Short mmCIF file of C-alpha atoms and ligand atoms in Angstrom, two decimals:
data_model
loop_
_atom_site.label_atom_id
_atom_site.label_comp_id
_atom_site.label_asym_id
_atom_site.label_seq_id
_atom_site.Cartn_x
_atom_site.Cartn_y
_atom_site.Cartn_z
CA UNK M 1 94.95 111.55 162.81
CA UNK M 2 96.54 113.11 165.66
CA UNK M 3 94.84 113.39 169.06
CA UNK M 4 95.48 116.08 171.61
CA UNK M 5 97.35 115.38 174.74
CA UNK M 6 94.17 114.73 176.95
CA UNK M 7 92.34 112.81 174.01
CA UNK M 8 95.37 110.55 174.10
CA UNK M 9 94.92 110.05 177.71
CA UNK M 10 91.58 109.16 177.49
CA UNK M 11 92.42 106.49 174.74
CA UNK M 12 94.58 105.17 177.23
CA UNK M 13 92.55 104.55 180.03
CA UNK M 14 89.72 103.34 177.74
CA UNK M 15 92.17 100.55 176.23
CA UNK M 16 93.02 99.53 179.88
CA UNK M 17 89.10 99.30 180.36
CA UNK M 18 88.62 97.50 177.12
CA UNK M 19 91.58 94.92 178.38
CA UNK M 20 90.18 94.25 181.36
CA UNK M 21 86.46 93.84 179.82
CA UNK M 22 87.90 91.36 177.66
CA UNK M 23 89.76 89.48 180.52
CA UNK M 24 87.03 89.76 183.55
CA UNK M 25 83.61 89.84 181.31
CA UNK M 26 84.73 87.95 178.31
CA UNK M 27 87.09 85.23 180.08
CA UNK M 28 89.64 86.17 177.93
CA UNK M 29 93.11 84.23 178.90
CA UNK M 30 95.14 84.92 175.73
CA UNK M 31 95.22 87.55 173.24
CA UNK M 32 96.98 86.96 169.76
CA UNK M 33 98.84 89.24 167.35
CA UNK M 34 96.15 89.87 165.34
CA UNK M 35 93.25 90.03 167.97
CA UNK M 36 95.39 93.34 169.60
CA UNK M 37 96.06 94.45 166.00
CA UNK M 38 92.08 94.66 164.78
CA UNK M 39 89.83 94.10 168.22
CA UNK M 40 90.17 97.82 170.02
CA UNK M 41 88.37 100.84 168.32
CA UNK M 42 87.85 104.26 169.75
CA UNK M 43 84.82 106.11 168.55
CA UNK M 44 85.25 103.74 165.66
CA UNK M 45 88.80 104.01 164.63
CA UNK M 46 90.45 101.02 164.95
CA UNK M 47 93.87 101.37 167.49
CA UNK M 48 96.40 98.52 167.35
CA UNK M 49 97.35 97.71 170.50
CA UNK M 50 100.95 96.33 169.81
CA UNK M 51 102.94 96.20 166.45
CA UNK M 52 102.89 94.10 163.77
CA UNK M 53 106.36 92.64 164.52
CA UNK M 54 108.44 95.08 166.58
CA UNK M 55 108.51 95.24 170.47
CA UNK M 56 107.77 99.03 170.84
CA UNK M 57 104.48 100.11 169.33
CA UNK M 58 104.05 104.22 168.70
CA UNK M 59 100.57 104.33 167.32
CA UNK M 60 99.84 107.05 164.82
CA UNK M 61 99.15 110.57 166.30
CA UNK M 62 100.68 109.33 169.56
CA UNK M 63 103.32 111.33 171.13
CA UNK M 64 104.66 108.70 173.45
CA UNK M 65 104.77 104.62 173.28
CA UNK M 66 101.77 102.80 173.89
CA UNK M 67 103.07 99.24 174.65
CA UNK M 68 106.23 96.99 174.82
CA UNK M 69 106.49 93.66 174.31
CA UNK M 70 108.24 90.96 175.49
CA UNK M 71 108.68 87.72 173.33
CA UNK M 72 109.60 84.17 174.20
CA UNK M 73 113.02 85.18 172.46
CA UNK M 74 114.10 88.62 174.35
CA UNK M 75 112.68 87.85 177.61
CA UNK M 76 114.95 86.03 180.49
CA UNK M 77 114.04 83.79 182.90
CA UNK M 78 115.54 86.03 185.63
CA UNK M 79 113.48 89.15 184.88
CA UNK M 80 110.16 87.89 183.82
CA UNK M 81 108.76 87.65 186.83
CA UNK M 82 110.74 90.48 188.48
CA UNK M 83 108.75 93.27 189.84
CA UNK M 84 111.02 95.65 188.09
CA UNK M 85 111.95 94.67 184.62
CA UNK M 86 114.72 96.13 181.57
CA UNK M 87 113.41 96.61 178.46
CA UNK M 88 115.77 97.18 175.86
CA UNK M 89 115.69 99.98 173.23
CA UNK M 90 115.29 98.94 169.55
CA UNK M 91 118.67 98.46 168.20
CA UNK M 92 118.86 98.30 164.71
CA UNK M 93 121.90 98.39 162.58
CA UNK M 94 122.98 101.34 160.94
CA UNK M 95 120.90 103.52 163.06
CA UNK M 96 122.18 105.65 166.26
CA UNK M 97 120.16 104.32 169.54
CA UNK M 98 118.78 107.61 170.05
CA UNK M 99 116.11 107.73 167.00
CA UNK M 100 113.36 105.96 165.49
CA UNK M 101 111.00 104.05 168.11
CA UNK M 102 112.75 104.84 170.62
CA UNK M 103 112.31 108.56 170.97
CA UNK M 104 108.85 107.87 171.77
CA UNK M 105 109.86 105.80 174.40
CA UNK M 106 112.04 107.81 176.01
CA UNK M 107 108.85 110.62 175.77
CA UNK M 108 106.94 108.17 177.63
CA UNK M 109 109.65 107.88 180.23
CA UNK M 110 109.33 111.92 180.85
CA UNK M 111 105.51 111.59 180.86
CA UNK M 112 105.10 108.89 183.09
CA UNK M 113 102.68 107.65 180.72
CA UNK M 114 100.67 104.08 181.84
CA UNK M 115 101.77 101.61 179.20
CA UNK M 116 101.16 98.25 178.39
CA UNK M 117 103.46 95.53 178.41
CA UNK M 118 102.57 92.38 176.49
CA UNK M 119 104.34 89.32 177.64
CA UNK M 120 104.30 86.65 175.36
CA UNK M 121 103.49 83.34 177.27
CA UNK M 122 103.08 80.90 174.50
CA UNK M 123 104.16 81.20 170.98
CA UNK M 124 102.21 84.23 169.75
CA UNK M 125 99.91 84.04 172.64
CA UNK M 126 100.37 87.55 174.78
CA UNK M 127 99.40 88.35 178.24
CA UNK M 128 98.97 92.12 178.88
CA UNK M 129 100.46 94.25 181.70
CA UNK M 130 98.87 97.11 182.75
CA UNK M 131 99.45 99.95 183.36
CA UNK M 132 102.78 100.08 184.06
CA UNK M 133 105.28 102.71 183.95
CA UNK M 134 108.93 103.37 182.90
CA UNK M 135 110.88 104.63 186.21
CA UNK M 136 114.63 104.84 184.86
CA UNK M 137 116.00 105.47 181.37
CA UNK M 138 119.77 104.80 180.90
CA UNK M 139 120.24 106.22 177.28
CA UNK M 140 123.65 105.11 177.41
CA UNK M 141 122.95 101.80 178.38
CA UNK M 142 120.07 101.60 176.06
CA UNK M 143 117.64 100.41 178.08
CA UNK M 144 114.55 101.49 180.58
CA UNK M 145 113.32 99.99 183.40
CA UNK M 146 109.57 99.45 183.98
CA UNK M 147 107.45 98.85 187.43
CA UNK M 148 104.28 96.47 186.86
CA UNK M 149 102.61 98.03 189.41
CA UNK M 150 101.03 101.59 189.81
CA UNK M 151 101.62 101.49 193.49
CA UNK M 152 105.13 100.78 193.00
CA UNK M 153 105.85 104.15 191.22
CA UNK M 154 105.04 105.59 194.96
CA UNK M 155 108.10 104.04 196.36
CA UNK M 156 110.87 106.43 196.42
CA UNK M 157 113.08 104.79 194.53
CA UNK M 158 111.67 101.71 192.97
CA UNK M 159 115.24 100.69 191.87
CA UNK M 160 116.44 100.62 195.32
CA UNK M 161 113.67 99.07 197.50
CA UNK M 162 113.80 98.33 201.25
CA UNK M 163 112.97 95.25 202.59
CA UNK M 164 109.57 96.01 203.51
CA UNK M 165 108.71 97.30 200.01
CA UNK M 166 110.71 94.48 198.44
CA UNK M 167 108.28 91.97 199.87
CA UNK M 168 105.26 93.99 199.23
CA UNK M 169 106.64 94.20 195.43
CA UNK M 170 107.04 90.51 195.05
CA UNK M 171 103.46 89.70 196.66
CA UNK M 172 102.11 92.05 194.17
CA UNK M 173 103.88 90.46 191.29
CA UNK M 174 102.91 87.00 192.90
CA UNK M 175 99.14 87.68 192.85
CA UNK M 176 98.55 89.82 190.08
CA UNK M 177 100.85 88.30 187.68
CA UNK M 178 101.82 84.79 188.22
CA UNK M 179 98.18 84.15 188.72
CA UNK M 180 97.06 85.43 185.53
CA UNK M 181 99.84 83.84 183.51
CA UNK M 182 99.35 80.58 185.58
CA UNK M 183 95.06 80.64 184.54
CA UNK M 184 96.22 81.86 180.72
CA UNK M 185 98.44 78.62 180.32
CA UNK M 186 95.96 76.18 182.24
CA UNK M 187 92.87 77.30 180.13
CA UNK M 188 94.68 77.22 176.92
CA UNK M 189 96.00 73.62 177.66
CA UNK M 190 92.55 72.68 178.72
CA UNK M 191 91.18 74.27 175.04
CA UNK M 192 88.89 76.27 178.31
CA UNK M 193 86.63 73.74 179.03
CA UNK M 194 85.92 72.53 182.87
CA UNK M 195 88.30 69.31 183.15
CA UNK M 196 85.48 67.69 185.28
CA UNK M 197 82.13 68.45 183.31
CA UNK M 198 83.79 70.38 179.98
CA UNK M 199 81.96 73.26 180.24
CA UNK M 200 83.06 76.01 177.79
CA UNK M 201 82.45 79.13 178.96
CA UNK M 202 86.32 80.97 179.66
CA UNK M 203 84.42 83.90 181.84
CA UNK M 204 83.41 80.93 183.98
CA UNK M 205 86.73 79.17 184.39
CA UNK M 206 89.62 79.23 187.01
CA UNK M 207 92.56 77.58 186.82
CA UNK M 208 92.64 75.91 190.27
CA UNK M 209 95.72 74.55 192.00
CA UNK M 210 96.11 71.11 192.89
CA UNK M 211 98.99 71.67 195.49
CA UNK M 212 97.60 74.67 196.85
CA UNK M 213 99.44 77.52 196.45
CA UNK M 214 100.68 78.31 199.90
CA UNK M 215 102.22 74.86 199.82
CA UNK M 216 106.28 75.22 199.93
CA UNK M 217 105.92 72.21 196.90
CA UNK M 218 103.35 74.14 195.04
CA UNK M 219 104.35 74.87 191.47
CA UNK M 220 103.02 77.25 188.69
CA UNK M 221 103.61 74.61 186.14
CA UNK M 222 100.55 73.38 183.83
CA UNK M 223 100.61 69.93 185.35
CA UNK M 224 100.04 71.32 188.92
CA UNK M 225 96.54 72.97 187.43
CA UNK M 226 93.04 72.03 186.23
CA UNK M 227 91.14 74.34 184.44
CA UNK M 228 87.62 73.99 186.68
CA UNK M 229 84.04 75.79 186.27
CA UNK M 230 83.84 77.99 189.06
CA UNK M 231 81.06 75.26 191.24
CA UNK M 232 83.67 72.43 190.51
CA UNK M 233 86.59 74.68 191.47
CA UNK M 234 84.61 75.09 194.77
CA UNK M 235 83.43 71.71 195.66
CA UNK M 236 87.20 70.94 194.80
CA UNK M 237 88.45 72.91 197.23
CA UNK M 238 85.78 72.16 199.82
CA UNK M 239 86.45 68.61 199.23
CA UNK M 240 82.83 67.73 198.22
CA UNK M 241 84.43 66.20 194.77
CA UNK M 242 87.63 64.82 194.89
CA UNK M 243 89.82 63.81 191.98
CA UNK M 244 92.21 60.33 192.14
CA UNK M 245 95.51 59.77 190.76
CA UNK M 246 93.72 58.05 187.74
CA UNK M 247 91.64 61.17 186.91
CA UNK M 248 88.39 59.84 188.16
CA UNK M 249 85.74 62.17 189.74
CA UNK M 250 84.53 61.05 193.07
CA UNK M 251 82.00 62.60 195.02
CA UNK M 252 81.48 63.03 198.98
CA UNK M 253 79.19 60.19 200.04
CA UNK M 254 76.65 62.45 202.12
CA UNK M 255 76.11 64.46 199.10
CA UNK M 256 75.54 61.79 196.49
CA UNK M 257 72.40 60.65 199.60
CA UNK M 258 71.26 64.00 198.96
CA UNK M 259 68.03 65.14 197.12
CA UNK M 260 67.61 68.13 195.52
CA UNK M 261 67.20 70.21 192.36
CA UNK M 262 68.92 70.37 189.46
CA UNK M 263 72.62 71.52 190.20
CA UNK M 264 72.88 68.92 193.08
CA UNK M 265 71.62 66.14 190.54
CA UNK M 266 73.39 67.03 187.66
CA UNK M 267 76.05 69.47 188.36
CA UNK M 268 77.51 67.34 191.40
CA UNK M 269 75.95 63.73 191.76
CA UNK M 270 76.29 63.06 187.83
CA UNK M 271 79.68 63.78 187.88
CA UNK M 272 80.80 60.83 189.80
CA UNK M 273 83.04 58.56 188.20
CA UNK M 274 83.58 60.56 185.07
CA UNK M 275 87.20 60.72 183.90
CA UNK M 276 88.79 64.41 183.81
CA UNK M 277 88.92 65.91 180.49
CA UNK M 278 92.95 66.82 179.90
CA UNK M 279 95.42 68.14 177.98
CA UNK M 280 96.66 66.48 174.87
CA UNK M 281 100.26 67.40 175.71
CA UNK M 282 101.23 64.84 178.04
CA UNK M 283 103.45 67.17 179.96
CA UNK M 284 100.36 69.37 180.70
CA UNK M 285 98.28 66.85 182.15
CA UNK M 286 97.38 66.75 185.65
CA UNK M 287 100.09 65.15 187.96
CA UNK M 288 99.03 62.11 189.37
CA UNK M 289 100.98 62.13 192.61
CA UNK M 290 99.72 65.42 193.16
CA UNK M 291 96.05 64.55 192.17
CA UNK M 292 96.90 61.45 194.69
CA UNK M 293 97.84 63.46 197.66
CA UNK M 294 95.01 65.76 197.40
CA UNK M 295 92.88 63.20 197.22
CA UNK M 296 93.97 61.28 200.44
CA UNK M 297 92.99 64.60 202.07
CA UNK M 298 89.70 63.89 200.63
CA UNK M 299 89.43 60.42 201.73
CA UNK M 300 90.16 61.32 205.12
ZN1 LIG I 1 82.53 72.01 185.55
#
């Protein structure tokens, strides 16, 4: 099967739209390799979105690379969260650097094709980032550099950001990328259930921060998160419900005294006194001190 270049461009856009639907419409918060290899089809034909084992994926019939994968083993703490990331060519013993899968990666660089970066966030679970673009290709050193956001391509030189551009890039990375990865890790830890009511619809779940994101001592560790449905997330942020350091749910007194329909009665009032549903792994459970600090603000 070969695709014309305009078909290839259409397929890429269709894949991005498909990934977005998985994330938004179906609440997708984690993608397995198996799903990414078999879940997507175009005009009835399945097109894998990542390779079975390699990092660079060039689907049959494509002129340029479609996706690159950073595994837990190959990503380095210092560049994973950066706005510009390095990605090494595939290195095989007895093969020149400029051969094999690397060739189509270089084509993607020349054509400026939008790609997907799959980042392994937990063993065999991947977070897609798209579209990403290659902004430099160094065949001597054997790596490309990619920007994780389309807007950054418009900078004169994405590799030499001005102070203002760097600030912008950091904000983009924080908002688009860190939050997405936080949600994935938190929902995974809670098996995609609301910690308060155990509602199990990922499309209705958020990862709430216990210590607000804007606080200096906030963190994106799972134990600063709670998987909450939209109602309980808003109710927690608006101090309609509070959660103490022993994981017990409290409902504000004036709300407990109200008389109204089933959402108030079952959705809020009935939650008073419940104990949070928490992750199985102890280190992923909500930090009691952080909960307590938030609870102090609730009772104030
Ligand atoms: Zn809930």
